[in-house]
Every structure is written in structure tokens, then in C-alpha cells.
Coordinates of C-alpha atoms and ligand atoms in Angstrom, one line a residue:
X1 CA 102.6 96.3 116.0
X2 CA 104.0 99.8 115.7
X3 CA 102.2 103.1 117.2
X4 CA 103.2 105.1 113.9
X5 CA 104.1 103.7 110.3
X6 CA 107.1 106.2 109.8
X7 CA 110.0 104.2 108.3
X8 CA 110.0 100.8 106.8
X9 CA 113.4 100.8 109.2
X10 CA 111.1 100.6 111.8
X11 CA 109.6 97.2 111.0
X12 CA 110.7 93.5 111.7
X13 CA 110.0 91.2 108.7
X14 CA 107.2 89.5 110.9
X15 CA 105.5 93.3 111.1
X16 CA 106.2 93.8 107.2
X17 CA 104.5 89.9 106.7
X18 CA 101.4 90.9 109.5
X19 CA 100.3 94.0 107.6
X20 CA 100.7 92.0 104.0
X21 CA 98.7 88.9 105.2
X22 CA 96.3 92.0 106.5
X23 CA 95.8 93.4 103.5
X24 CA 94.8 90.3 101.7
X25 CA 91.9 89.7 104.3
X26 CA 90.8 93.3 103.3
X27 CA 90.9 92.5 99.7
X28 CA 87.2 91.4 100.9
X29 CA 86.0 94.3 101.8
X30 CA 87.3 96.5 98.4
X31 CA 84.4 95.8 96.5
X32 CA 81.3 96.3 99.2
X33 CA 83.0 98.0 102.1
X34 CA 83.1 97.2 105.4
X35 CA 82.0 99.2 109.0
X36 CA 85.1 98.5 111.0
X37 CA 86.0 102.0 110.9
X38 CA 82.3 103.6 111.5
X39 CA 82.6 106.7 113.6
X40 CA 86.4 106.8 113.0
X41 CA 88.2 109.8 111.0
X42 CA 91.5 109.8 109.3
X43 CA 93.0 113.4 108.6
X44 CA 95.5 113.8 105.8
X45 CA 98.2 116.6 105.9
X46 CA 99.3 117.0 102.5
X47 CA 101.9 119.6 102.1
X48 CA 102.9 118.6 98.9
X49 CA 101.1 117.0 95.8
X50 CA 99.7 113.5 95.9
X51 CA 97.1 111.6 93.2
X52 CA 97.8 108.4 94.5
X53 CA 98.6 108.2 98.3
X54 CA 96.0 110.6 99.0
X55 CA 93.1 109.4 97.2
X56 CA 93.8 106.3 98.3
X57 CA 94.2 106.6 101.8
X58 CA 90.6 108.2 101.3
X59 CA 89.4 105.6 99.5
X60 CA 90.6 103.4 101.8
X61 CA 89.2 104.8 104.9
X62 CA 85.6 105.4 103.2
X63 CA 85.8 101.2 102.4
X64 CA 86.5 100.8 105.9
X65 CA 83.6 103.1 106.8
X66 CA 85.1 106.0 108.7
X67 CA 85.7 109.6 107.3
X68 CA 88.4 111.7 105.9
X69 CA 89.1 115.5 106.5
X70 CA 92.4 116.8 105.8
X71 CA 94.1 119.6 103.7
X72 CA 95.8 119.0 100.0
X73 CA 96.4 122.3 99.5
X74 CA 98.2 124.6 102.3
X75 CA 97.3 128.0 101.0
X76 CA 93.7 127.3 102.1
X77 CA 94.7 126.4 105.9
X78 CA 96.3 128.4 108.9
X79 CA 100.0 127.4 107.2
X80 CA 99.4 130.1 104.7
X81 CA 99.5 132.8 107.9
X82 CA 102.7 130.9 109.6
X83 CA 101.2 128.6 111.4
X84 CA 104.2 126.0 112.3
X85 CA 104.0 122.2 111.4
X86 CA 103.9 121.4 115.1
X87 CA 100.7 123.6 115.7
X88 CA 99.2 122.2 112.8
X89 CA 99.5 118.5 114.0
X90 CA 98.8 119.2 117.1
X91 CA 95.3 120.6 116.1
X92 CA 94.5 117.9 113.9
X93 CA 95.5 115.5 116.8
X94 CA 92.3 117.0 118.5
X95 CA 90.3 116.4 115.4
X96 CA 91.2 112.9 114.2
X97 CA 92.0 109.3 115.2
X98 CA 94.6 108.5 112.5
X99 CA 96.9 110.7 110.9
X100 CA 98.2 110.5 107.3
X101 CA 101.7 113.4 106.5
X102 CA 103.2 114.0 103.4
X103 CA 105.9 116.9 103.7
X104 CA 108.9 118.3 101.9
X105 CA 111.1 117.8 104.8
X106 CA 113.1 115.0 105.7
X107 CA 112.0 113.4 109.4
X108 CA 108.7 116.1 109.2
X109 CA 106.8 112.6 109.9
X110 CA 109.0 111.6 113.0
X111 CA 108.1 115.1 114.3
X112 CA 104.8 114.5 113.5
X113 CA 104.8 111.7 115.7
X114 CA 106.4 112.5 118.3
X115 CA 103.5 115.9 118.9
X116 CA 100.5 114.3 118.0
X117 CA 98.9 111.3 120.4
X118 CA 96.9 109.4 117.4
X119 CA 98.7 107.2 115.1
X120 CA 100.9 108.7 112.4
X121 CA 101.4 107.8 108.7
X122 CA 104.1 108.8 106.6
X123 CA 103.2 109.2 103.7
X124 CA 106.5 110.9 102.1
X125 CA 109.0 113.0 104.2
X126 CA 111.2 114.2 101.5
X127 CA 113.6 112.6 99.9
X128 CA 113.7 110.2 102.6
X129 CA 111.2 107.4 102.9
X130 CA 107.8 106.4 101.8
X131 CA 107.0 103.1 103.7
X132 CA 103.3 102.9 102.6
X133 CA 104.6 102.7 99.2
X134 CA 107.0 100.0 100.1
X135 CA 104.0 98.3 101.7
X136 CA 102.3 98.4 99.0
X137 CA 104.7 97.4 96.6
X138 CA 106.0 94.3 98.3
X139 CA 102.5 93.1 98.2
X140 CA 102.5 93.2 94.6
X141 CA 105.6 91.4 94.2
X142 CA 104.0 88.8 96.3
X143 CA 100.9 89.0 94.4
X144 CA 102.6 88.6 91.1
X145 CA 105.4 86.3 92.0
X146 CA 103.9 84.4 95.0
X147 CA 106.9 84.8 96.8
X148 CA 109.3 87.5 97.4
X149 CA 112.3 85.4 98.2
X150 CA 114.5 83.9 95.1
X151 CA 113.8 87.0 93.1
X152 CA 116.2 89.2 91.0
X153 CA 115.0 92.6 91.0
X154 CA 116.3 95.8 89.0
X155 CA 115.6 99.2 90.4
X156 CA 116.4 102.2 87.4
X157 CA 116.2 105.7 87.4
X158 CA 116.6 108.1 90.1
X159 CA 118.1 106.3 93.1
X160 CA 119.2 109.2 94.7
X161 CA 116.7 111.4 95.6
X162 CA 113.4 108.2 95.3
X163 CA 112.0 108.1 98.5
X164 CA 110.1 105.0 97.3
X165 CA 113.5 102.9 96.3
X166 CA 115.0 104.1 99.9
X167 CA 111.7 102.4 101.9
X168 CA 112.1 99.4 99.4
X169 CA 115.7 98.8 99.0
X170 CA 115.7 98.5 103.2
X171 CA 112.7 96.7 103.1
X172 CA 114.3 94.0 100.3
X173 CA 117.4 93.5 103.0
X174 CA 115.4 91.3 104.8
X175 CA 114.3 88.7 102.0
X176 CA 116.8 86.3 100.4
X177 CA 116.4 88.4 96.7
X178 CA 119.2 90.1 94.3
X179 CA 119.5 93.8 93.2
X180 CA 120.3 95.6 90.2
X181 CA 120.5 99.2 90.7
X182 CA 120.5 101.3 87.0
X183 CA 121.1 105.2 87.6
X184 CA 123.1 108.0 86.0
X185 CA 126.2 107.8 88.5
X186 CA 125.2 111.5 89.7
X187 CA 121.8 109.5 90.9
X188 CA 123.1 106.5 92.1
X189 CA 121.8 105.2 95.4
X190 CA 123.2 107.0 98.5
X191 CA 125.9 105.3 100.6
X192 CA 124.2 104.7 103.8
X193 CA 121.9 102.1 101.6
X194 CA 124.6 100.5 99.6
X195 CA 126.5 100.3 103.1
X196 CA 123.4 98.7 104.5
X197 CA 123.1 96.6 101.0
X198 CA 126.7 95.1 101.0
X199 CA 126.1 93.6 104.8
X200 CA 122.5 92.3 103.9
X201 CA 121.7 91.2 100.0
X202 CA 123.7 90.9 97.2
X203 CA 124.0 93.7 94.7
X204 CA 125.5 95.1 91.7
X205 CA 125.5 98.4 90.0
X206 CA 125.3 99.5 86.3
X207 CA 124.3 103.0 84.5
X208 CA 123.5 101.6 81.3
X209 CA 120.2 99.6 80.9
X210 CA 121.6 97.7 77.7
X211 CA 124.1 95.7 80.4
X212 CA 121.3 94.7 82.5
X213 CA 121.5 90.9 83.3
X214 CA 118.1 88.9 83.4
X215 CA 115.9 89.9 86.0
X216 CA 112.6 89.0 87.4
X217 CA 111.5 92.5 88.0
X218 CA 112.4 96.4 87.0
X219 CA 111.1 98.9 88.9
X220 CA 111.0 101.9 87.2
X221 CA 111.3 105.2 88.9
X222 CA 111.2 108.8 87.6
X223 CA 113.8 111.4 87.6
X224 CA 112.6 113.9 90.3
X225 CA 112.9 117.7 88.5
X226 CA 111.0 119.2 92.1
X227 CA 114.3 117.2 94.0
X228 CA 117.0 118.7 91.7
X229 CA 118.7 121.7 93.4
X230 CA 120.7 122.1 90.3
X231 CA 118.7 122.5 87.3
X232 CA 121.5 121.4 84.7
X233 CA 121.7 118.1 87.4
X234 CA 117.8 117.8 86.0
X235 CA 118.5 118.5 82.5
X236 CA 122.0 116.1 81.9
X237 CA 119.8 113.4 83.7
X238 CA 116.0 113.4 83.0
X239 CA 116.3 111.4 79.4
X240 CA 118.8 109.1 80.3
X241 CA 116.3 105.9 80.5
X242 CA 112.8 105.6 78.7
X243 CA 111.1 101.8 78.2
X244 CA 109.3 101.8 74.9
X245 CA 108.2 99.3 72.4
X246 CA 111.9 98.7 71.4
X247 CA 113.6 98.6 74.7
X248 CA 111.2 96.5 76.4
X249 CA 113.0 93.8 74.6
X250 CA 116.2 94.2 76.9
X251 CA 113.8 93.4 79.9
X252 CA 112.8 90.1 78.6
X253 CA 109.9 88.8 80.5
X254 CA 110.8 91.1 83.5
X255 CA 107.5 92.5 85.0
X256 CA 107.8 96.6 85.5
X257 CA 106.6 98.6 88.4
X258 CA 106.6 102.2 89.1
X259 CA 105.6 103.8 91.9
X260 CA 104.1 106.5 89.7
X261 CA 103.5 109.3 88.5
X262 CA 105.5 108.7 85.3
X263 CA 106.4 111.2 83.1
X264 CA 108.7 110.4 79.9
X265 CA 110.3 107.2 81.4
X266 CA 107.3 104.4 80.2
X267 CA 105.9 105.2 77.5
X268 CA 102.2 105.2 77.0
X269 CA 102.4 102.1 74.2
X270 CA 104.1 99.6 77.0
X271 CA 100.9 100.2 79.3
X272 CA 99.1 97.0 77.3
X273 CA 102.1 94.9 77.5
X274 CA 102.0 91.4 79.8
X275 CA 105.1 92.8 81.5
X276 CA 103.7 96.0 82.7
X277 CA 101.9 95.8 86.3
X278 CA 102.1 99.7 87.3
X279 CA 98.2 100.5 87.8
X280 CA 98.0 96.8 89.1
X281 CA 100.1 98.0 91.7
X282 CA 98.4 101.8 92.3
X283 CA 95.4 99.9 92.8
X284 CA 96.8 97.2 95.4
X285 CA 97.4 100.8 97.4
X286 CA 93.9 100.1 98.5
X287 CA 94.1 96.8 100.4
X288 CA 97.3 98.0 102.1
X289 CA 96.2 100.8 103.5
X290 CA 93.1 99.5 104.6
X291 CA 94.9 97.1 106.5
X292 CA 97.4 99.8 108.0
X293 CA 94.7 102.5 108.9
X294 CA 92.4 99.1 110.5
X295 CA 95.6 97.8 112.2
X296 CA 96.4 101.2 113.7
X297 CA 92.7 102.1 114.7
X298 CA 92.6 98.7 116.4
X299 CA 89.7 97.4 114.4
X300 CA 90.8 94.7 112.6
X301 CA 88.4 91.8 111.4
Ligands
CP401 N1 103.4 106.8 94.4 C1 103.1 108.0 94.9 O1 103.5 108.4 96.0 O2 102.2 108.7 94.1 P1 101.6 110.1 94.5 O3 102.8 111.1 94.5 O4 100.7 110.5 93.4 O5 101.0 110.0 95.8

């Protein structure tokens, strides 16, 4: 298994299968907790804002019984007087056993890893990758589906600058599935991944949502305002899809995921429908990364 969890280009299938087989052994331990981590600590680095990843990296760590310090908010820590990323991983690698880094710049986490001597997490380098996520998600597909193989899945919104759909569309390569990608052409998904795509999987792309074919699956993502350097980009694009009661008929029985947050793209009303599986998902964040901080600390099971 890997040292660091960086990017999901990192792992062979058979690493990608290991730590999803992991995290259903840990489902186990969700309710009652476990000790395989006593005495361990995980720090998280949190240079940008995070409900999800962060509290459940915590909550993940306190199932598994070790301890979390960390920093969510950089104006409280030495970054605030200019301390440099390097410094600041290297002093949490004195303090920690595992490492968790979200940070606005692309390839902060492969820096991160490269300074520090304890396992390190990406958990969001920019616009780049988010393989946690990824993790996380593929699980649910399996979950859901019982296989990820043989499915048709749609990915709509921003594919450009969604870290989340960069980790999954590389991680889909290596099953035998079928994209749809749906974005505003000024968001579609950037060419080193359709490059990648067209020698892997089979894929089309559309803009309009009304032409999608039948699918097994849309995942939903956001349009990013905080990844926009032009504002007017933001504004031409940030209404362009939005899954209500009315056009959650053009999904059929399609089950949605996001990666969340959500702002204007799902609305509130779909939350009770059979096809939505979103906070299913957030909370499947838990198993996952139990089994990634216990694989990494060495204490599996
Ligand atoms: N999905 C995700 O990364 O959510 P957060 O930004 O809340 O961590």
C-alpha cells in the first residue's frame, strides 16, 4: 500500500479495491468504536474551508480511538506571521503520526509529502485532486449498485475546475463503466483527462442536460465561485443546471451524488426523493477514512 494518499493516479485498482473492502470491515466499528488507533494522533492542516472532510477525518480518527489536533483556521497559527507551508508541516510532522492537508495550491500535498516523514493525506490541493473523496464515492457506487463495472454514469456541472470529478473521472478509467460529461463548454473537463478518457473508457460530451441519454448515475457537482478568476466566467455559468421537482424527471431512475456542499444546483425538495443518495454518501466518508487513516497507521483489524 502507498506511504501517502495524494492522488488517486497513484493507485492500482487492487489498492483502490484493498482500501474499499477495508472500509466495509470498519463499517463495524462506526457505531461503538474501536481502539486500533489508541495513543495515535492525526493532525489536519486546513488552509481552506471544509464541513465534510474535516469533521470526518475527526470523526473518523476518534471511532478508531486516537486523537485529532490540527488547525481549520490559519489566522490563529504561525501562517498568519509568514510562517511557510514547509515549516508548518515540518512541525506538525514532530507532533503527529498521520497527516491530513487541504490547501489552495495545486501539488501543496505532494510537497507536503515529500517534507514531512508520517503519512500524508490529501485532502484537496486546489483545483487538482481530491482522492479521499474519490474513495469515498466509489464506495457508494458499490454500495448502491453492488458493482461498479457495467455502469453508465453522468458527471454535470463544473468539470473544469472540480477537484472531486478530476480524482473520479481517473479513478473510473480503470472499471469497464461509460461517461456522460454535462458542463457549460467554458467548464468542460480539461484535456489531459479527456486525453486520458479517450485511451481508457468510453465517453461523450453534451452541455445541455435535456440531451442526456439514460444513465445509471448523475453526479452532481457545484459551480465553484472561489475557483473563478473571472467573475463574469462565475456569473454566465453558475445557473446553468439546477435538479428540481420538474427536472428530476429527465434523470429517470438515475441515482444523484454530489460531493457537497451544494448551493443552488439540487434543490432542497429533491433531498426526499429515492434517487437522491448525497448525505448517504457524506456519511460513507466515515468508513473510508477510517480504513485509510488505519491502513496508513498500520493498525488494521
Ligand atoms: N466534499 C467535500 O470536500 O466537502 P467539504 O469541502 O465540506 O470538505
Amino acid at each position: 500500500m502507498l506511504h501517502d494518499i495524494i492522488s488517486i493516479r497513484d493507485f492500482e485498482k487492487k489498492d483502490i479495491e484493498e482500501i474499499l473492502f477495508t472500509a466495509k470491515k470498519m463499517e463495524q466499528y462506526v457505531d461503538n468504536g474501536t481502539t486500533l488507533a489508541k495513543g495515535k494522533i492525526l493532525s489536519m492542516l486546513f488552509f481552506e474551508p471544509s464541513t465534510r472532510t474535516m469533521m470526518s477525518f475527526q470523526s473518523a480518527m476518534e471511532r478508531l480511538g486516537g486523537s485529532v489536533i490540527g488547525f481549520s483556521d490559519t489566522s490563529t497559527t504561525s501562517v498568519k506571521k509568514g510562517e511557510t507551508l514547509i515549516d508548518t508541516v515540518s512541525t506538525m510532522d514532530q507532533y503527529s503520526d498521520v497527516m491530513v492537508i487541504r490547501n489552495p495550491l495545486e501539488g501543496s500535498a505532494r510537497l507536503a509529502a515529500e517534507v514531512a516523514e508520517i503519512p500524508v493525506i490529501n485532502a484537496g490541493d486546489g483545483t487538482n485532486q481530491h482522492p479521499t473523496q474519490t474513495l469515498l464515492d466509489l464506495y457508494t457506487i458499490k454500495k448502491e449498485f453492488g458493482s461498479i463495472d457495467g455502469l453508465k454514469i453522468a458527471m454535470v456541472g463544473d468539470l473544469k475546475y472540480g477537484r472531486t470529478v478530476h480524482s473520479l473521472a481517473y479513478a473510473l478509467s480503470m472499471y469497464n463503466v461509460e461517461l456522460v460529461l454535462v458542463s457549460p463548454r467554458e467548464l468542460r473537463m480539461p484535456e489531459d483527462i479527456t486525453e486520458h478518457l479517450k485511451d481508457t473508457i468510453p465517453y461523450i460530451e453534451i452541455v445541455a442536460l435535456e440531451d442526456l441519454p439514460k444513465v445509471d448515475l448523475v453526479y452532481v457537482t457545484r459551480i465553484q465561485k472561489e475557483r473563478f478568476g473571472d467573475p463574469n466566467e462565475y456569473e454566465r455559468t453558475k445557473n446553468t443546471y439546477r435538479i428540481d421537482k420538474n427536472s428530476i424527471k429527465l434523470l429517470g431512475n438515475a441515482k444523484i451524488m454530489h460531493p457537497l456542499p451544494r448551493v443552488s444546483e439540487i434543490a432542497r425538495e429533491v433531498d426526499t426523493s429515492p434517487n437522491a443518495i448525497y448525505f448517504k454518501q457524506a456519511r460513507n466518508g466515515i468508513p473510508v477514512r477510517m480504513a485509510l487513516i488505519a491502513t496508513l497507521l498500520e493498525v488494521l483489524p
